[in-house]
Short mmCIF file of C-alpha atoms and ligand atoms in Angstrom, two decimals:
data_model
loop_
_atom_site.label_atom_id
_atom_site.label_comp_id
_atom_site.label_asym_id
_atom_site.label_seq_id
_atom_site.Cartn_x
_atom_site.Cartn_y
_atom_site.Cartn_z
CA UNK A 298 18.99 24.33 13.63
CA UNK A 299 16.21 22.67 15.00
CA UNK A 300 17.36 18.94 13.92
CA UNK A 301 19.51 17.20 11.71
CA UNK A 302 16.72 15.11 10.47
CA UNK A 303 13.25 16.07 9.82
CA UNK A 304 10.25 13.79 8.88
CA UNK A 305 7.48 14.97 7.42
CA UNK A 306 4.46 12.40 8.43
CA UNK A 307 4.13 10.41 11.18
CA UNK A 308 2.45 7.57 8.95
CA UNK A 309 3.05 4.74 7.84
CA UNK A 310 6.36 6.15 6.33
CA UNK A 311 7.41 8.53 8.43
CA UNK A 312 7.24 6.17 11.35
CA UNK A 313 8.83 3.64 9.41
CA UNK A 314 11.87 5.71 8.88
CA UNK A 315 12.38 7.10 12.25
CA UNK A 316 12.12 3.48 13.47
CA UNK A 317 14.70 2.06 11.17
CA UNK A 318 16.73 5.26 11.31
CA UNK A 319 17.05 4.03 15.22
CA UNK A 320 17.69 0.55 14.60
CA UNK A 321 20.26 1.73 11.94
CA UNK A 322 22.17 3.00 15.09
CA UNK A 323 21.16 7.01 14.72
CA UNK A 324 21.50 7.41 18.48
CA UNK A 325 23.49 10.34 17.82
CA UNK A 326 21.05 12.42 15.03
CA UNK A 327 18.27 14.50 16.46
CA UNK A 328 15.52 13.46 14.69
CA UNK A 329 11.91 15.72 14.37
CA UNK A 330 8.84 14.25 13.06
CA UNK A 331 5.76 16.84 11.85
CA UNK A 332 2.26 15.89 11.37
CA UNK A 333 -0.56 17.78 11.15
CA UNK A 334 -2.67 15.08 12.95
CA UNK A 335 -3.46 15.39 16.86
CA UNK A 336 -3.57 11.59 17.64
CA UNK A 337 -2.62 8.43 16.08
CA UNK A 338 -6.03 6.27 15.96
CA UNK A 339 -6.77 2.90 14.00
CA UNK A 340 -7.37 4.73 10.22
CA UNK A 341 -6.46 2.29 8.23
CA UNK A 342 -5.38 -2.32 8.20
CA UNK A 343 -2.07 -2.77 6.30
CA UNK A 344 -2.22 -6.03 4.88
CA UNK A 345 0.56 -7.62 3.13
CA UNK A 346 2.28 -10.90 1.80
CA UNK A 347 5.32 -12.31 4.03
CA UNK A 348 8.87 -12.41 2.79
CA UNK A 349 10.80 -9.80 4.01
CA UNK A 350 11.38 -8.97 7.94
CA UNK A 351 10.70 -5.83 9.47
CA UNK A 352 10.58 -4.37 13.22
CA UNK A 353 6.81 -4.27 13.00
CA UNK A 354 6.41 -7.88 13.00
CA UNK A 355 4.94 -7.46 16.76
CA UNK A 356 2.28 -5.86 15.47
CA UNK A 357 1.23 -8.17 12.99
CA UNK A 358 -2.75 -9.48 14.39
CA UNK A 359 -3.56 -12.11 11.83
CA UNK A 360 -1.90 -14.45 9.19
CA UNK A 361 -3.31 -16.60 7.02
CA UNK A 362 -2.19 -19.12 4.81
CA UNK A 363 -4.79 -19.71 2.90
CA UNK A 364 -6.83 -17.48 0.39
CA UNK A 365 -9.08 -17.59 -2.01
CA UNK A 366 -10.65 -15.62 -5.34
CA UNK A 367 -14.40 -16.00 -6.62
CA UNK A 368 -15.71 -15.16 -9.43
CA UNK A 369 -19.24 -16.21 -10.58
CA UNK A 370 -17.92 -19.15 -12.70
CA UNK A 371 -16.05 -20.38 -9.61
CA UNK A 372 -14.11 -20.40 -6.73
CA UNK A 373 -10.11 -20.70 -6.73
CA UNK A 374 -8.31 -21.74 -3.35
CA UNK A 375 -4.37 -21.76 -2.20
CA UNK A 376 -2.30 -21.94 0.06
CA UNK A 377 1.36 -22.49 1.58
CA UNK A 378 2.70 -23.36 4.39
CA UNK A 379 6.03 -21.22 3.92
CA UNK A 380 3.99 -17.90 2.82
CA UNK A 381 1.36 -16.06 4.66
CA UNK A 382 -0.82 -13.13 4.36
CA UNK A 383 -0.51 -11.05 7.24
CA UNK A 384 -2.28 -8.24 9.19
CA UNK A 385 -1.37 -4.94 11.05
CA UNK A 386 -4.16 -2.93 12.57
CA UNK A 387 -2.95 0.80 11.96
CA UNK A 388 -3.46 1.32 16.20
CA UNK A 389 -1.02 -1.85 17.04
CA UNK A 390 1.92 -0.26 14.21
CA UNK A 391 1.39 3.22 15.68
CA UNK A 392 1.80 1.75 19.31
CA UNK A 393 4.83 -0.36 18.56
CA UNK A 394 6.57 2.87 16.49
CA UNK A 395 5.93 5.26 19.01
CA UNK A 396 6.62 3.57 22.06
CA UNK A 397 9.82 3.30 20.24
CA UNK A 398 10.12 6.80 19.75
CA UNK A 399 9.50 7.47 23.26
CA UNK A 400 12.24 5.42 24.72
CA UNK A 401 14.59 7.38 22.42
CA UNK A 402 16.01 10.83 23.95
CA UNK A 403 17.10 12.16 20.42
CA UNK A 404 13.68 11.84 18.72
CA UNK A 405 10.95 14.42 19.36
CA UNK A 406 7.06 14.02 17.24
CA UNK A 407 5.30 17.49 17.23
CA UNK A 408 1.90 17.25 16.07
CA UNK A 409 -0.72 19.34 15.00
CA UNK A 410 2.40 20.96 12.65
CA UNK A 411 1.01 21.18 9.09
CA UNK A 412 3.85 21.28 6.42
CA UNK A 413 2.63 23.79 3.83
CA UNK A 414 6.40 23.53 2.21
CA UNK A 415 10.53 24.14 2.11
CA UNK A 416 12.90 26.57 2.00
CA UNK A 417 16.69 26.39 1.28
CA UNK A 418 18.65 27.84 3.89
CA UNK A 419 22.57 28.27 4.52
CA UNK A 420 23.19 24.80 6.31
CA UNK A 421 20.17 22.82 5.10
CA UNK A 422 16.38 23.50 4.73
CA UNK A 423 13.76 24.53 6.23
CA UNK A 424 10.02 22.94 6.33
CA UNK A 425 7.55 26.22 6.94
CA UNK A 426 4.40 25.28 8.87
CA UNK A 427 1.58 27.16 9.48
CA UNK A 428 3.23 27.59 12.95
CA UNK A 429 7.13 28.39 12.46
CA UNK A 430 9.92 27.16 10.72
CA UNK A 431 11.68 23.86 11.53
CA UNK A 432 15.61 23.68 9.88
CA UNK A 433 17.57 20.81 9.61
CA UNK A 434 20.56 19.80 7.43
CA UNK A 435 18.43 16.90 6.05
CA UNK A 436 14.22 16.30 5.20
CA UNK A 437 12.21 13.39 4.42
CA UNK A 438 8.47 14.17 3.01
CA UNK A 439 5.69 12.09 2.97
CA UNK A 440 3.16 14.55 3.00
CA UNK A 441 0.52 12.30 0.39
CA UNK A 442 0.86 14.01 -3.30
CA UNK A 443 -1.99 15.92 -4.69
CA UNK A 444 -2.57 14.53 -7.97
CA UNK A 445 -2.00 16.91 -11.41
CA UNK A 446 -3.41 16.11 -14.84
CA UNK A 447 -2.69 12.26 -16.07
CA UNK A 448 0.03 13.14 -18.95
CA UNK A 449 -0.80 11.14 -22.35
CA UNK A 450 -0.20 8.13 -22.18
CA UNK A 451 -0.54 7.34 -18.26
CA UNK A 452 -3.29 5.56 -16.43
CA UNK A 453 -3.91 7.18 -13.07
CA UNK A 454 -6.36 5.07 -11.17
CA UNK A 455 -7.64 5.27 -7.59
CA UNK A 456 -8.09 2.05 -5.58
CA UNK A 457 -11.02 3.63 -3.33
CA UNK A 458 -13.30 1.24 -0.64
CA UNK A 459 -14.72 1.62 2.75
CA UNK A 460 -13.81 -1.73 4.83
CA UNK A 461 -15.99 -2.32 8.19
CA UNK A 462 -14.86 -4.87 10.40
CA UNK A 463 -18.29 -6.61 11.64
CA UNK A 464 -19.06 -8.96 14.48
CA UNK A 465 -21.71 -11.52 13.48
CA UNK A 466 -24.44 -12.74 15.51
CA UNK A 467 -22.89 -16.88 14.86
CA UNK A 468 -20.31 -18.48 13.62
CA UNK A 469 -20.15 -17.74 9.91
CA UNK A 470 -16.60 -17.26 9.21
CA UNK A 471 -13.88 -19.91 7.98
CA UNK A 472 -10.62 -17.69 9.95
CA UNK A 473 -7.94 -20.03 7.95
CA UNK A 474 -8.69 -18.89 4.62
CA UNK A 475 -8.76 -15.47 3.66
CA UNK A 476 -10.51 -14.02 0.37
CA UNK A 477 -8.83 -11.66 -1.47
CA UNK A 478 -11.23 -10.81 -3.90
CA UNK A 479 -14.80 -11.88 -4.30
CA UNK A 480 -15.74 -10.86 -8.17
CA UNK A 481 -19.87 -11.60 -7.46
CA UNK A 482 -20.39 -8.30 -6.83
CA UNK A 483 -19.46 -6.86 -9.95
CA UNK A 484 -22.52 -6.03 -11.72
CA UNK A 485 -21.90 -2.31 -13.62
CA UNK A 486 -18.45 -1.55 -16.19
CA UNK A 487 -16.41 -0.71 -13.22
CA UNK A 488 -13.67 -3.47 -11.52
CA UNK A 489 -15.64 -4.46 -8.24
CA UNK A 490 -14.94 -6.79 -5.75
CA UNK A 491 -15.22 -7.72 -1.93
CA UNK A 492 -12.20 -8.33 -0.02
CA UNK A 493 -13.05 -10.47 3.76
CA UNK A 494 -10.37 -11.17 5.80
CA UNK A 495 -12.15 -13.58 8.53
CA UNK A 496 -10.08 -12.74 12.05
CA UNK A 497 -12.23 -15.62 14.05
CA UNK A 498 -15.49 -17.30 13.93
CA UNK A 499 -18.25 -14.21 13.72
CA UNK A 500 -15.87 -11.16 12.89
CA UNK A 501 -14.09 -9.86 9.54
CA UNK A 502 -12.88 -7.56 7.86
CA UNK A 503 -14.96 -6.94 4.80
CA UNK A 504 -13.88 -4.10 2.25
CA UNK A 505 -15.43 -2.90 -1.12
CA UNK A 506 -13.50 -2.52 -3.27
CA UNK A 507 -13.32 -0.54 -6.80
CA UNK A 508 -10.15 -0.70 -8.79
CA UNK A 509 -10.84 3.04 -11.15
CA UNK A 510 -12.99 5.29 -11.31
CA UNK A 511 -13.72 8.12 -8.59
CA UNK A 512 -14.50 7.93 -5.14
CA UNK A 513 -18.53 6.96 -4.39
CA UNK A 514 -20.40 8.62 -1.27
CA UNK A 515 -19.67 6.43 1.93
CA UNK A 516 -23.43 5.30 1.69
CA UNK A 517 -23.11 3.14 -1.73
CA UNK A 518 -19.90 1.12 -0.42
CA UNK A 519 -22.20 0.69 2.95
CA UNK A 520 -25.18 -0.54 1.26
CA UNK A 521 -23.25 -2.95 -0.61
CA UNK A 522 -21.54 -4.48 1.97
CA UNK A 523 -24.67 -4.90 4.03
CA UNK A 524 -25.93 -6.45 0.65
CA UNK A 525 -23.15 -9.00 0.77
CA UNK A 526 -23.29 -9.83 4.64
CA UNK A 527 -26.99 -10.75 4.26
CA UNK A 528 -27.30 -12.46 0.56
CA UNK A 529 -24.03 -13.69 -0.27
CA UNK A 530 -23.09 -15.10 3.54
CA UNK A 531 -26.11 -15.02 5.00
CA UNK A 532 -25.50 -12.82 7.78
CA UNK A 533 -28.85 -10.82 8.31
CA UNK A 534 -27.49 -9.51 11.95
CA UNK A 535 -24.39 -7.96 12.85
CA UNK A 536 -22.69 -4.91 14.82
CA UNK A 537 -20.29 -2.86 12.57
CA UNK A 538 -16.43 -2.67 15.20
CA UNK A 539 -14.48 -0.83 12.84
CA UNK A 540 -14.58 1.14 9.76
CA UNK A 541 -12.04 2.49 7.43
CA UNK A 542 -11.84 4.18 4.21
CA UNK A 543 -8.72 4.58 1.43
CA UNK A 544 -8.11 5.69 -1.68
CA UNK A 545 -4.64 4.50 -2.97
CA UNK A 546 -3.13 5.26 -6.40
CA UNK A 547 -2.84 2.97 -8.94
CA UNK A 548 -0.71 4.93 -11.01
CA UNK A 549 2.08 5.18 -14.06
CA UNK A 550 2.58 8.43 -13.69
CA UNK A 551 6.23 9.58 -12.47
CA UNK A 552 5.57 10.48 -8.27
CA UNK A 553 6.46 14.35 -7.61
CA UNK A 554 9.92 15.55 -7.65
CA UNK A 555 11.52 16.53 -4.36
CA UNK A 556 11.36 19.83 -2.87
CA UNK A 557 15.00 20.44 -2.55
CA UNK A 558 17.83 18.33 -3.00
CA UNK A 559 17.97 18.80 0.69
CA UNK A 560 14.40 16.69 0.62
CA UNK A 561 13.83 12.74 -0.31
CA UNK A 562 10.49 11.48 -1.00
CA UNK A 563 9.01 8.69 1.21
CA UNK A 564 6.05 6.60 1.54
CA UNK A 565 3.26 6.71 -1.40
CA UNK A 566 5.01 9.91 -2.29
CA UNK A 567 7.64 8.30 -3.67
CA UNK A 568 5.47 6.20 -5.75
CA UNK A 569 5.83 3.04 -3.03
CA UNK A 570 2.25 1.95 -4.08
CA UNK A 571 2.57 -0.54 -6.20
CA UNK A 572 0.65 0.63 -9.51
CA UNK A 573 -0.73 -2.80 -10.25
CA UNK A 574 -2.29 -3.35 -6.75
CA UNK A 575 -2.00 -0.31 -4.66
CA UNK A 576 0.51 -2.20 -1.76
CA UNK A 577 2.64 -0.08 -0.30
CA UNK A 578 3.55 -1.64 3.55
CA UNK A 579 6.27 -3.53 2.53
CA UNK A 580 7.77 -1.40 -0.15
CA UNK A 581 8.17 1.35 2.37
CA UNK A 582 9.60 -0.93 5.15
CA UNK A 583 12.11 -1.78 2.35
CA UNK A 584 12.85 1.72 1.52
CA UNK A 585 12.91 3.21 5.11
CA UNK A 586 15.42 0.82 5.99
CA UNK A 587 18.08 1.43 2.51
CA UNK A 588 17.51 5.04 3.29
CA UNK A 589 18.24 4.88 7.07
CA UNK A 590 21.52 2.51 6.75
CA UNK A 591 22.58 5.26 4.12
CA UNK A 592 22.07 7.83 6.36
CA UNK A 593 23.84 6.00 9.13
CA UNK A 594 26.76 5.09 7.03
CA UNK A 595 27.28 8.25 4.52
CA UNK A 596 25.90 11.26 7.30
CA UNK A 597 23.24 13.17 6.68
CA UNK A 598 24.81 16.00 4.60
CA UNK A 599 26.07 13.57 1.34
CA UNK A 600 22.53 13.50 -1.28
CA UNK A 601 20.53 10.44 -0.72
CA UNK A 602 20.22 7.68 -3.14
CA UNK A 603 17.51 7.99 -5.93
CA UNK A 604 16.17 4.97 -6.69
CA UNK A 605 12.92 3.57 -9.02
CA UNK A 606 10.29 2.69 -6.99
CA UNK A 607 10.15 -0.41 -8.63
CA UNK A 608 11.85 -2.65 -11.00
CA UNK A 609 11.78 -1.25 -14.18
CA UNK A 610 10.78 -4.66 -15.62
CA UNK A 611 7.91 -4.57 -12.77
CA UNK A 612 6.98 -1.10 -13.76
CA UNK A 613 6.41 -2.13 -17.11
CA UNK A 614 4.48 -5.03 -16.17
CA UNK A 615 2.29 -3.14 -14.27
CA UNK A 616 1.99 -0.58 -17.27
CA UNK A 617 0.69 -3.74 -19.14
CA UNK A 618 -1.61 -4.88 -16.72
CA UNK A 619 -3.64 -1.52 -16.05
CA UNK A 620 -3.57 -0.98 -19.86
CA UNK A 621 -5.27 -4.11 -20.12
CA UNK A 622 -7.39 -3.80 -17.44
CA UNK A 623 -8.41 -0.44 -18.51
CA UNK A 624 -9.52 -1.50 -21.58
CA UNK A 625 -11.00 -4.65 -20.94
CA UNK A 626 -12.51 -4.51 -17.29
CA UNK A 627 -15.19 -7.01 -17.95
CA UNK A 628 -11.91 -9.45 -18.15
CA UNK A 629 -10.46 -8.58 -14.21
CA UNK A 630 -12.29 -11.50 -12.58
CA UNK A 631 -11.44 -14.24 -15.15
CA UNK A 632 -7.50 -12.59 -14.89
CA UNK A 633 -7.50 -13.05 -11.54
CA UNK A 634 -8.76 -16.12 -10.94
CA UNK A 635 -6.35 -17.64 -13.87
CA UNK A 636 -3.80 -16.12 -12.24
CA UNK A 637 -4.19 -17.74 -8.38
CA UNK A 638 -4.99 -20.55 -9.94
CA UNK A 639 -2.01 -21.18 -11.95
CA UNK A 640 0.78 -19.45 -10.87
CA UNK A 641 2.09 -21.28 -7.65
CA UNK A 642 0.92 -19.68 -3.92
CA UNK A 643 5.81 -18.32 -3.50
CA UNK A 644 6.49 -16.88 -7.05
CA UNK A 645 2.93 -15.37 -6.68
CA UNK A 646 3.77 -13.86 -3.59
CA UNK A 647 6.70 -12.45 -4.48
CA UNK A 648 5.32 -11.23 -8.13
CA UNK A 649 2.40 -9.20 -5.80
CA UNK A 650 5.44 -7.89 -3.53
CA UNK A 651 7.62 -6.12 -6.19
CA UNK A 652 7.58 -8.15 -9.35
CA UNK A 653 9.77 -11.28 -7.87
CA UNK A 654 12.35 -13.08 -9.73
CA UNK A 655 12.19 -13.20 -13.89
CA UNK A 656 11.09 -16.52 -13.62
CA UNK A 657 8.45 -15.64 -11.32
CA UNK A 658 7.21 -12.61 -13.63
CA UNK A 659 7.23 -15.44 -16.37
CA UNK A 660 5.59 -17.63 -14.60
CA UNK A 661 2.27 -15.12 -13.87
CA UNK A 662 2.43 -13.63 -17.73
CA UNK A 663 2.25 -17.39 -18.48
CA UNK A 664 -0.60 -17.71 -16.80
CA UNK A 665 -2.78 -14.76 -18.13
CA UNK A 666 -4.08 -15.03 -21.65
CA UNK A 667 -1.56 -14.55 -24.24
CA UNK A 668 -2.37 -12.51 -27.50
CA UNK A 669 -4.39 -9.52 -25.83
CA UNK A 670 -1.29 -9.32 -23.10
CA UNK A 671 1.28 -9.37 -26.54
CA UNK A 672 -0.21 -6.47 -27.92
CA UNK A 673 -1.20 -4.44 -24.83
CA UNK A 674 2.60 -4.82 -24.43
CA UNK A 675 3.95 -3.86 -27.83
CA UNK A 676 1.11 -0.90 -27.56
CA UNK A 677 3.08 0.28 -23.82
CA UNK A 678 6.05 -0.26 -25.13
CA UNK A 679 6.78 3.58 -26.26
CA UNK A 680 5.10 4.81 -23.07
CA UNK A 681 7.57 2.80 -21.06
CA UNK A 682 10.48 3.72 -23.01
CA UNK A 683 9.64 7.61 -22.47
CA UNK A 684 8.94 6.76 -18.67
CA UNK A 685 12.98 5.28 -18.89
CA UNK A 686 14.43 8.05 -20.56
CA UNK A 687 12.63 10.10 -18.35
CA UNK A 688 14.37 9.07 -15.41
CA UNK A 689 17.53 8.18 -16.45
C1 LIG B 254 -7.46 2.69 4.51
C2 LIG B 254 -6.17 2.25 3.83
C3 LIG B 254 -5.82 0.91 3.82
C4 LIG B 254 -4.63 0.49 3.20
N1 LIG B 254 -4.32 -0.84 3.20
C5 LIG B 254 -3.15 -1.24 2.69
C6 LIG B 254 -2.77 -2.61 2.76
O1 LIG B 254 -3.54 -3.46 3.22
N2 LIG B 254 -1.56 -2.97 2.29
C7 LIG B 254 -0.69 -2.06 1.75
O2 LIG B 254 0.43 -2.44 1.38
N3 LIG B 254 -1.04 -0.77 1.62
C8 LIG B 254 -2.24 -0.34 2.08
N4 LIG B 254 -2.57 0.99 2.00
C9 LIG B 254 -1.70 1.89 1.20
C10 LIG B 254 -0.48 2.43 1.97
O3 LIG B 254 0.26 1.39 2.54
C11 LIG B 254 -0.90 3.38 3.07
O4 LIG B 254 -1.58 4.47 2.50
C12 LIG B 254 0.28 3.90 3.90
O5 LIG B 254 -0.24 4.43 5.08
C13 LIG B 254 1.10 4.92 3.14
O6 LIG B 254 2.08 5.44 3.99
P1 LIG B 254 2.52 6.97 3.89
O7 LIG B 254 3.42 7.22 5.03
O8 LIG B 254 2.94 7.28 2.52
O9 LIG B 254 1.16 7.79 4.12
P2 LIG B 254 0.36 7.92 5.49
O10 LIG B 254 0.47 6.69 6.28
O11 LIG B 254 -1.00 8.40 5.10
O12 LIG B 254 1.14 9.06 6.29
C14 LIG B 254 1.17 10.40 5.85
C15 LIG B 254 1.22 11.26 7.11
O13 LIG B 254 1.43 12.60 6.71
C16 LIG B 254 0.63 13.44 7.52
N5 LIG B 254 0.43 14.67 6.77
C17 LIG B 254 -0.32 14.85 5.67
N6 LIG B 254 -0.21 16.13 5.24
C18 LIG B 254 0.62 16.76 6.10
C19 LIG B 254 1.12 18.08 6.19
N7 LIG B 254 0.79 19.03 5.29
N8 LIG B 254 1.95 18.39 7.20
C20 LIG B 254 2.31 17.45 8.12
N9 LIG B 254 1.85 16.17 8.08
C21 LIG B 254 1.04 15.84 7.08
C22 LIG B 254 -0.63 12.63 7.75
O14 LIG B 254 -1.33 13.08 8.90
C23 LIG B 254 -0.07 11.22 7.91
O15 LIG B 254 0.21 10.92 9.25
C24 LIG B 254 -3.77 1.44 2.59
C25 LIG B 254 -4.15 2.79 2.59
C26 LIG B 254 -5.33 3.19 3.20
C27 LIG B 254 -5.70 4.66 3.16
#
């Protein structure tokens, strides 16, 4: 037995888990994490809306508390003083998790192990690798899910964009107000927008962004964005700092079934992004840390919790809204904007989180327009009720 916990993925999950598993008091479990990568690098800024604690919060770059959404009829802009949106650069969580592995005697991270899949054995399972087997009595996965054919009924979409973070040649930038979505770019059928998170005067963050459709060659999201820099913000010089590129699901179909029962799902592999907006950070620090006080508490031989994602009433929001979306995606900047601008900056934080409160999920449907919503719902209604009966 090589461990009594294994982690697949030293991500954004996997790292997670091993970090809460440790401030859950495992001092006594030795833990192995496997990932197929040789270095942990900036890849990716997780950006997310405050409200629930987690140990990365020294890692956490920028905050704003304003934001704003344009659309070409108009600009919309909020703000709170009690809720932020906040900022981790990928290298600054990586730093903060691993130094914490490093100080811990029972946790070891082998990398360059690929996970190709599991076997059973007598006392637990085992994860093969192109290199060996690894056993332990217990196995978290969060290897990223290769998608299958949509079943009727489903919307799979991809949130894809390329993000550079640019250094101006002046001052351009407002850094207290962040905007989330900037609708003047969308020209074509497909839901377009820029996302620019200022982080001072003369740098940002600035992401193109497609909700649907597939991937486009690295170029088109490039051209774009130097498109935007120089007509929409007037920025004709500037040195490209960073660049990043995603693809997150925007999904209603069910995530993959474990492995094993000796195997729980984590990160985006357990269907943590949220279908409606692709967010995952906070859904997995959430996750990590019910599935690390379990494993604390119960041992690591009793079968995890199972757990929805996401509240089903969420679920079947979000089932609404892509519907919707999907067949009207002329309407997304007009939604949008209704939305920020009517639904107060908390309740619309926590709706974007996981749903939020019933009265928050009221408040937002409230704000959208109602007869199209009405009957996109009664039409998702039977695909929601299979999705239940499904998993119960
Ligand atoms: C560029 C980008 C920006 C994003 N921005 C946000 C954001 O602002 N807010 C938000 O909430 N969400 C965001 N997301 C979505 C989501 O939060 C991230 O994708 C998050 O990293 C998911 O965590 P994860 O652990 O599931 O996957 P990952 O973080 O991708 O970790 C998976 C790990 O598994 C390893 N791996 C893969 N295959 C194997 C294998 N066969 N064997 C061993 N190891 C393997 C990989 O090397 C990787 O380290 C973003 C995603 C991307 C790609």
């Amino acid at each position: 037995m090589d461990a009594d916990v294994l982690i697949i993925g030293a991500g954004c999950a996997g790292l997670s888990l091993a970090v809460h598993l440790l401030d859950a008091g495992a001092s006594d479990l030795e833990i192995v994490l496997l990932d197929r990568r040789d270095t942990h690098a900036r890849d990716r800024t997780w950006c997310y809306w405050s409200g629930l604690e987690h140990p990365f919060e020294g890692a956490v770059s920028h905050s704003w508390h304003r934001w704003k959404v344009i659309t070409s009829a108009g600009e919309v802009e909020r703000g709170s003083r009690s809720v932020a949106y906040r900022c981790i650069p990928a290298d600054a969580f990586y730093d903060l998790a691993l130094e914490r592995l490093e100080r811990s005697p029972n946790v070891r991270l082998v990398r360059e192990a690929s996970v190709e899949g599991f076997r059973d054995t007598d006392s637990g399972v085992a994860a093969v690798t192109d290199d060996g087997e690894f056993e332990a009595r217990r196995a978290f996965d969060s290897r990223p899910p290769i998608p299958g054919p949509v079943p009727a009924g489903e919307i799979h979409w991809l949130q894809h964009f390329v993000g550079l973070e640019i250094e101006a040649d002046r001052p351009v930038f407002d850094p207290s107000v962040a905007t989330l979505m900037d609708f003047r770019v969308m020209e074509g059928p497909d839901i377009r927008f820029m996302y620019v998170l200022p982080l001072d005067e003369r740098t940002a963050l600035v992401e193109d962004t497609f909700f649907g459709g597939a991937p486009r060659p690295e170029s088109e999201y490039l051209e774009s964005i130097a498109g935007y820099l120089e007509e929409r913000l007037g920025i004709g010089s500037w040195s490209e700092r960073h660049r990043e590129r995603g693809a997150i699901p925007m999904s209603t179909v069910p995530p993959p079934v474990s492995a094993s029962p000796r195997v729980t799902n984590i990160g985006v592999r357990a269907g943590l992004a949220r279908p409606a907006t692709g967010y995952a950070f906070l859904a997995i620090q959430r996750h990590s840390r019910r599935l690390a006080v379990y494993t604390v508490r119960a041992g690591v031989d009793r079968p995890m919790p199972r757990g929805r994602p996401y509240p089903r009433a969420t679920a079947f929001l979000d089932r609404v809204f892509l519907s919707y979306l999907e067949r009207r995606p002329q309407r997304a900047p007009e939604m949008f904007r209704d939305m920020f601008e009517r639904v107060a900056p908390e309740p619309m934080a926590r709706f974007l989180f996981d749903g939020g409160t019933p009265s928050d999920k009221v408040a937002v449907m409230r704000s959208l327009p109602a007869s199209p919503l009405v009957g996109q719902a009664l039409r998702d209604l039977g695909p929601a009720l299979r999705d239940t009966l499904r998993r119960t």
